[in-house]
């Protein structure tokens, strides 16, 4: 759930000594933030059936950020008294701030790349597909035909083309209207596919 981290954080304040322990609070908050970041990486990795190339850098950046952020847990666990001293906290905070800045910049670029890639795929699909039937339009058909001829030509295999024509289709539109004509075209396309 989206609010699990919030509820966990509030519940931890009910544990005696949690509020007074800087180490316990850092460990808990780090675990929550790293957990959410790993869940975001998992969602992007597992999300949709889209084959977006830019999805993999997003998963990588999120996972690296979660692991880097979580790397402070063993340091604090190892020696909580020394790790909460002002010299360690100041140095670690500077490193963490730099890493977080780089993470935010990388994430912004990756999100833009994912949006562009998704947009390009959408417009390519729209440009190569007939809106009514969902089958390839003339341009896409010719392009696929050229690829097929090249592929089979290299292997010296024959290629055949089948072309269908709906005879007297205009009379269907004239007698029954465009709505029925569109249904006939869609039925033909579905059957042929």
PDB file of C-alpha atoms in Angstrom:
ATOM      1  CA  UNK A   1       0.000   0.000   0.000  1.00  0.00           C
ATOM      2  CA  UNK A   2       1.051   3.554  -0.637  1.00  0.00           C
ATOM      3  CA  UNK A   3       0.743   4.569   3.019  1.00  0.00           C
ATOM      4  CA  UNK A   4       2.385   1.478   4.563  1.00  0.00           C
ATOM      5  CA  UNK A   5       5.608   3.398   5.211  1.00  0.00           C
ATOM      6  CA  UNK A   6       3.745   6.212   6.944  1.00  0.00           C
ATOM      7  CA  UNK A   7       1.841   3.802   9.181  1.00  0.00           C
ATOM      8  CA  UNK A   8       5.017   1.846   9.948  1.00  0.00           C
ATOM      9  CA  UNK A   9       6.813   5.071  10.888  1.00  0.00           C
ATOM     10  CA  UNK A  10       3.986   6.126  13.192  1.00  0.00           C
ATOM     11  CA  UNK A  11       3.838   2.668  14.780  1.00  0.00           C
ATOM     12  CA  UNK A  12       7.574   2.715  15.445  1.00  0.00           C
ATOM     13  CA  UNK A  13       7.140   5.836  17.572  1.00  0.00           C
ATOM     14  CA  UNK A  14       4.992   3.711  19.872  1.00  0.00           C
ATOM     15  CA  UNK A  15       8.008   1.440  20.495  1.00  0.00           C
ATOM     16  CA  UNK A  16       9.792   2.493  23.711  1.00  0.00           C
ATOM     17  CA  UNK A  17      13.150   4.147  23.025  1.00  0.00           C
ATOM     18  CA  UNK A  18      12.623   4.586  19.271  1.00  0.00           C
ATOM     19  CA  UNK A  19      12.090   8.338  19.478  1.00  0.00           C
ATOM     20  CA  UNK A  20      15.275   8.856  21.495  1.00  0.00           C
ATOM     21  CA  UNK A  21      17.480   6.645  19.280  1.00  0.00           C
ATOM     22  CA  UNK A  22      18.905   8.473  16.263  1.00  0.00           C
ATOM     23  CA  UNK A  23      20.319   5.204  14.932  1.00  0.00           C
ATOM     24  CA  UNK A  24      16.921   3.453  15.100  1.00  0.00           C
ATOM     25  CA  UNK A  25      15.206   6.355  13.330  1.00  0.00           C
ATOM     26  CA  UNK A  26      17.861   6.487  10.583  1.00  0.00           C
ATOM     27  CA  UNK A  27      17.646   2.722  10.062  1.00  0.00           C
ATOM     28  CA  UNK A  28      13.841   2.790   9.933  1.00  0.00           C
ATOM     29  CA  UNK A  29      13.593   5.773   7.586  1.00  0.00           C
ATOM     30  CA  UNK A  30      16.337   4.377   5.346  1.00  0.00           C
ATOM     31  CA  UNK A  31      14.565   1.021   5.150  1.00  0.00           C
ATOM     32  CA  UNK A  32      11.267   2.689   4.248  1.00  0.00           C
ATOM     33  CA  UNK A  33      12.778   4.946   1.566  1.00  0.00           C
ATOM     34  CA  UNK A  34      14.862   2.114   0.073  1.00  0.00           C
ATOM     35  CA  UNK A  35      11.843  -0.178   0.116  1.00  0.00           C
ATOM     36  CA  UNK A  36       9.677   2.323  -1.765  1.00  0.00           C
ATOM     37  CA  UNK A  37      12.465   2.920  -4.296  1.00  0.00           C
ATOM     38  CA  UNK A  38      12.900  -0.823  -4.913  1.00  0.00           C
ATOM     39  CA  UNK A  39       9.131  -1.211  -5.276  1.00  0.00           C
ATOM     40  CA  UNK A  40       9.142   1.581  -7.873  1.00  0.00           C
ATOM     41  CA  UNK A  41      11.942  -0.216  -9.761  1.00  0.00           C
ATOM     42  CA  UNK A  42       9.961  -3.460  -9.620  1.00  0.00           C
ATOM     43  CA  UNK A  43       6.824  -1.733 -10.930  1.00  0.00           C
ATOM     44  CA  UNK A  44       8.718  -0.277 -13.881  1.00  0.00           C
ATOM     45  CA  UNK A  45      10.400  -3.606 -14.587  1.00  0.00           C
ATOM     46  CA  UNK A  46       7.197  -5.609 -14.244  1.00  0.00           C
ATOM     47  CA  UNK A  47       4.688  -2.921 -15.253  1.00  0.00           C
ATOM     48  CA  UNK A  48       3.425  -3.085 -18.780  1.00  0.00           C
ATOM     49  CA  UNK A  49       4.033  -5.269 -21.782  1.00  0.00           C
ATOM     50  CA  UNK A  50       5.615  -2.340 -23.566  1.00  0.00           C
ATOM     51  CA  UNK A  51       9.107  -3.072 -24.796  1.00  0.00           C
ATOM     52  CA  UNK A  52      10.601   0.274 -23.897  1.00  0.00           C
ATOM     53  CA  UNK A  53      14.383   0.337 -24.122  1.00  0.00           C
ATOM     54  CA  UNK A  54      14.482   3.270 -21.698  1.00  0.00           C
ATOM     55  CA  UNK A  55      12.794   1.152 -19.032  1.00  0.00           C
ATOM     56  CA  UNK A  56      16.047  -0.652 -18.175  1.00  0.00           C
ATOM     57  CA  UNK A  57      18.055   2.457 -17.244  1.00  0.00           C
ATOM     58  CA  UNK A  58      15.124   3.525 -15.054  1.00  0.00           C
ATOM     59  CA  UNK A  59      15.178   0.193 -13.219  1.00  0.00           C
ATOM     60  CA  UNK A  60      18.968   0.447 -12.869  1.00  0.00           C
ATOM     61  CA  UNK A  61      18.972   3.998 -11.508  1.00  0.00           C
ATOM     62  CA  UNK A  62      16.194   3.249  -9.005  1.00  0.00           C
ATOM     63  CA  UNK A  63      17.884   0.051  -7.822  1.00  0.00           C
ATOM     64  CA  UNK A  64      21.281   1.728  -7.450  1.00  0.00           C
ATOM     65  CA  UNK A  65      19.713   4.602  -5.516  1.00  0.00           C
ATOM     66  CA  UNK A  66      17.934   2.180  -3.179  1.00  0.00           C
ATOM     67  CA  UNK A  67      21.114   0.177  -2.582  1.00  0.00           C
ATOM     68  CA  UNK A  68      23.234   3.285  -2.032  1.00  0.00           C
ATOM     69  CA  UNK A  69      20.648   4.754   0.313  1.00  0.00           C
ATOM     70  CA  UNK A  70      20.440   1.453   2.232  1.00  0.00           C
ATOM     71  CA  UNK A  71      24.236   1.236   2.521  1.00  0.00           C
ATOM     72  CA  UNK A  72      24.116   3.468   5.575  1.00  0.00           C
ATOM     73  CA  UNK A  73      22.239   0.804   7.573  1.00  0.00           C
ATOM     74  CA  UNK A  74      25.274  -1.489   8.096  1.00  0.00           C
ATOM     75  CA  UNK A  75      27.414   1.538   8.947  1.00  0.00           C
ATOM     76  CA  UNK A  76      25.030   2.636  11.684  1.00  0.00           C
ATOM     77  CA  UNK A  77      24.398  -0.914  12.879  1.00  0.00           C
ATOM     78  CA  UNK A  78      28.124  -1.579  13.141  1.00  0.00           C
ATOM     79  CA  UNK A  79      28.805   1.241  15.619  1.00  0.00           C
ATOM     80  CA  UNK A  80      25.753   3.428  16.301  1.00  0.00           C
ATOM     81  CA  UNK A  81      27.528   5.754  18.750  1.00  0.00           C
ATOM     82  CA  UNK A  82      30.342   6.666  16.349  1.00  0.00           C
ATOM     83  CA  UNK A  83      28.053   6.847  13.285  1.00  0.00           C
ATOM     84  CA  UNK A  84      25.813   9.452  14.851  1.00  0.00           C
ATOM     85  CA  UNK A  85      28.711  11.777  15.642  1.00  0.00           C
ATOM     86  CA  UNK A  86      28.630  15.148  13.906  1.00  0.00           C
ATOM     87  CA  UNK A  87      31.747  14.498  11.769  1.00  0.00           C
ATOM     88  CA  UNK A  88      30.361  11.245  10.341  1.00  0.00           C
ATOM     89  CA  UNK A  89      26.840  12.597   9.860  1.00  0.00           C
ATOM     90  CA  UNK A  90      28.132  15.733   8.091  1.00  0.00           C
ATOM     91  CA  UNK A  91      30.341  13.739   5.714  1.00  0.00           C
ATOM     92  CA  UNK A  92      27.722  11.083   5.026  1.00  0.00           C
ATOM     93  CA  UNK A  93      25.041  13.697   4.512  1.00  0.00           C
ATOM     94  CA  UNK A  94      27.187  15.461   1.880  1.00  0.00           C
ATOM     95  CA  UNK A  95      27.753  12.188  -0.011  1.00  0.00           C
ATOM     96  CA  UNK A  96      24.066  11.265   0.258  1.00  0.00           C
ATOM     97  CA  UNK A  97      23.004  14.730  -0.929  1.00  0.00           C
ATOM     98  CA  UNK A  98      25.297  14.496  -3.973  1.00  0.00           C
ATOM     99  CA  UNK A  99      24.041  11.010  -4.827  1.00  0.00           C
ATOM    100  CA  UNK A 100      20.431  12.112  -4.435  1.00  0.00           C
ATOM    101  CA  UNK A 101      21.020  15.110  -6.708  1.00  0.00           C
ATOM    102  CA  UNK A 102      22.537  12.843  -9.375  1.00  0.00           C
ATOM    103  CA  UNK A 103      19.633  10.406  -8.897  1.00  0.00           C
ATOM    104  CA  UNK A 104      17.044  13.158  -9.415  1.00  0.00           C
ATOM    105  CA  UNK A 105      18.778  14.455 -12.553  1.00  0.00           C
ATOM    106  CA  UNK A 106      19.176  10.948 -14.017  1.00  0.00           C
ATOM    107  CA  UNK A 107      15.559  10.096 -13.214  1.00  0.00           C
ATOM    108  CA  UNK A 108      14.317  13.267 -14.922  1.00  0.00           C
ATOM    109  CA  UNK A 109      16.217  12.431 -18.113  1.00  0.00           C
ATOM    110  CA  UNK A 110      15.058   8.810 -18.039  1.00  0.00           C
ATOM    111  CA  UNK A 111      11.415   9.790 -17.537  1.00  0.00           C
ATOM    112  CA  UNK A 112      11.695  12.167 -20.505  1.00  0.00           C
ATOM    113  CA  UNK A 113      13.280   9.397 -22.597  1.00  0.00           C
ATOM    114  CA  UNK A 114      10.497   6.973 -21.628  1.00  0.00           C
ATOM    115  CA  UNK A 115       7.811   9.523 -22.511  1.00  0.00           C
ATOM    116  CA  UNK A 116       9.459  10.256 -25.870  1.00  0.00           C
ATOM    117  CA  UNK A 117       9.863   6.571 -26.662  1.00  0.00           C
ATOM    118  CA  UNK A 118       6.223   5.873 -25.758  1.00  0.00           C
ATOM    119  CA  UNK A 119       5.075   8.843 -27.841  1.00  0.00           C
ATOM    120  CA  UNK A 120       7.177   7.752 -30.825  1.00  0.00           C
ATOM    121  CA  UNK A 121       5.721   4.236 -30.642  1.00  0.00           C
ATOM    122  CA  UNK A 122       2.189   5.599 -30.428  1.00  0.00           C
ATOM    123  CA  UNK A 123       2.569   7.881 -33.447  1.00  0.00           C
ATOM    124  CA  UNK A 124       4.339   5.183 -35.449  1.00  0.00           C
ATOM    125  CA  UNK A 125       1.474   2.812 -34.671  1.00  0.00           C
ATOM    126  CA  UNK A 126      -1.118   5.432 -35.619  1.00  0.00           C
ATOM    127  CA  UNK A 127       0.734   6.200 -38.853  1.00  0.00           C
ATOM    128  CA  UNK A 128       0.906   2.542 -39.873  1.00  0.00           C
ATOM    129  CA  UNK A 129      -2.482   1.234 -38.752  1.00  0.00           C
ATOM    130  CA  UNK A 130      -5.951   1.716 -40.181  1.00  0.00           C
ATOM    131  CA  UNK A 131      -8.062   3.330 -37.467  1.00  0.00           C
ATOM    132  CA  UNK A 132     -11.248   1.422 -38.348  1.00  0.00           C
ATOM    133  CA  UNK A 133      -9.918  -2.118 -38.699  1.00  0.00           C
ATOM    134  CA  UNK A 134      -6.683  -2.063 -36.722  1.00  0.00           C
ATOM    135  CA  UNK A 135      -4.809  -3.791 -39.565  1.00  0.00           C
ATOM    136  CA  UNK A 136      -1.729  -2.458 -41.301  1.00  0.00           C
ATOM    137  CA  UNK A 137      -2.393   0.374 -43.748  1.00  0.00           C
ATOM    138  CA  UNK A 138      -0.943   0.580 -47.266  1.00  0.00           C
ATOM    139  CA  UNK A 139       2.338   2.166 -46.153  1.00  0.00           C
ATOM    140  CA  UNK A 140       2.927  -0.400 -43.395  1.00  0.00           C
ATOM    141  CA  UNK A 141       1.943  -3.242 -45.709  1.00  0.00           C
ATOM    142  CA  UNK A 142       4.408  -2.127 -48.383  1.00  0.00           C
ATOM    143  CA  UNK A 143       7.162  -1.728 -45.778  1.00  0.00           C
ATOM    144  CA  UNK A 144       6.487  -5.207 -44.328  1.00  0.00           C
ATOM    145  CA  UNK A 145       6.413  -6.617 -47.864  1.00  0.00           C
ATOM    146  CA  UNK A 146       9.818  -5.119 -48.682  1.00  0.00           C
ATOM    147  CA  UNK A 147      11.285  -6.593 -45.477  1.00  0.00           C
ATOM    148  CA  UNK A 148       9.805  -9.995 -46.281  1.00  0.00           C
ATOM    149  CA  UNK A 149      11.110  -9.948 -49.862  1.00  0.00           C
ATOM    150  CA  UNK A 150      14.603  -8.993 -48.628  1.00  0.00           C
ATOM    151  CA  UNK A 151      14.587 -11.683 -45.930  1.00  0.00           C
ATOM    152  CA  UNK A 152      13.312 -14.452 -48.233  1.00  0.00           C
ATOM    153  CA  UNK A 153      15.380 -13.212 -51.175  1.00  0.00           C
ATOM    154  CA  UNK A 154      18.621 -13.740 -49.244  1.00  0.00           C
ATOM    155  CA  UNK A 155      17.606 -17.348 -48.603  1.00  0.00           C
ATOM    156  CA  UNK A 156      16.326 -17.800 -52.164  1.00  0.00           C
ATOM    157  CA  UNK A 157      12.811 -18.646 -50.957  1.00  0.00           C
ATOM    158  CA  UNK A 158       9.679 -17.800 -52.943  1.00  0.00           C
ATOM    159  CA  UNK A 159       7.280 -15.085 -51.762  1.00  0.00           C
ATOM    160  CA  UNK A 160       3.583 -14.925 -52.606  1.00  0.00           C
ATOM    161  CA  UNK A 161       1.106 -12.065 -52.283  1.00  0.00           C
ATOM    162  CA  UNK A 162      -2.649 -12.397 -51.928  1.00  0.00           C
ATOM    163  CA  UNK A 163      -4.793  -9.360 -52.714  1.00  0.00           C
ATOM    164  CA  UNK A 164      -8.494  -9.135 -51.953  1.00  0.00           C
ATOM    165  CA  UNK A 165     -11.017  -6.672 -53.324  1.00  0.00           C
ATOM    166  CA  UNK A 166     -14.535  -6.124 -52.010  1.00  0.00           C
ATOM    167  CA  UNK A 167     -16.548  -6.013 -55.246  1.00  0.00           C
ATOM    168  CA  UNK A 168     -19.428  -3.545 -55.396  1.00  0.00           C
ATOM    169  CA  UNK A 169     -18.703  -2.205 -51.904  1.00  0.00           C
ATOM    170  CA  UNK A 170     -20.102   1.207 -52.847  1.00  0.00           C
ATOM    171  CA  UNK A 171     -23.539  -0.395 -53.289  1.00  0.00           C
ATOM    172  CA  UNK A 172     -23.415  -1.620 -49.652  1.00  0.00           C
ATOM    173  CA  UNK A 173     -22.736   1.930 -48.453  1.00  0.00           C
ATOM    174  CA  UNK A 174     -25.442   3.337 -50.744  1.00  0.00           C
ATOM    175  CA  UNK A 175     -28.116   0.804 -49.723  1.00  0.00           C
ATOM    176  CA  UNK A 176     -27.354   0.349 -46.003  1.00  0.00           C
ATOM    177  CA  UNK A 177     -25.381   3.445 -44.985  1.00  0.00           C
ATOM    178  CA  UNK A 178     -21.817   4.094 -43.837  1.00  0.00           C
ATOM    179  CA  UNK A 179     -22.311   2.509 -40.421  1.00  0.00           C
ATOM    180  CA  UNK A 180     -23.122  -0.896 -41.978  1.00  0.00           C
ATOM    181  CA  UNK A 181     -20.380  -0.381 -44.574  1.00  0.00           C
ATOM    182  CA  UNK A 182     -17.835   0.134 -41.792  1.00  0.00           C
ATOM    183  CA  UNK A 183     -19.072  -3.003 -40.033  1.00  0.00           C
ATOM    184  CA  UNK A 184     -18.651  -4.988 -43.268  1.00  0.00           C
ATOM    185  CA  UNK A 185     -15.079  -3.724 -43.695  1.00  0.00           C
ATOM    186  CA  UNK A 186     -14.255  -4.516 -40.053  1.00  0.00           C
ATOM    187  CA  UNK A 187     -15.786  -8.004 -40.338  1.00  0.00           C
ATOM    188  CA  UNK A 188     -13.800  -8.653 -43.529  1.00  0.00           C
ATOM    189  CA  UNK A 189     -10.566  -7.440 -41.921  1.00  0.00           C
ATOM    190  CA  UNK A 190     -11.129  -9.569 -38.795  1.00  0.00           C
ATOM    191  CA  UNK A 191     -11.905 -12.628 -40.918  1.00  0.00           C
ATOM    192  CA  UNK A 192      -8.941 -12.091 -43.231  1.00  0.00           C
ATOM    193  CA  UNK A 193      -6.579 -11.512 -40.293  1.00  0.00           C
TER     194      UNK A 193
END
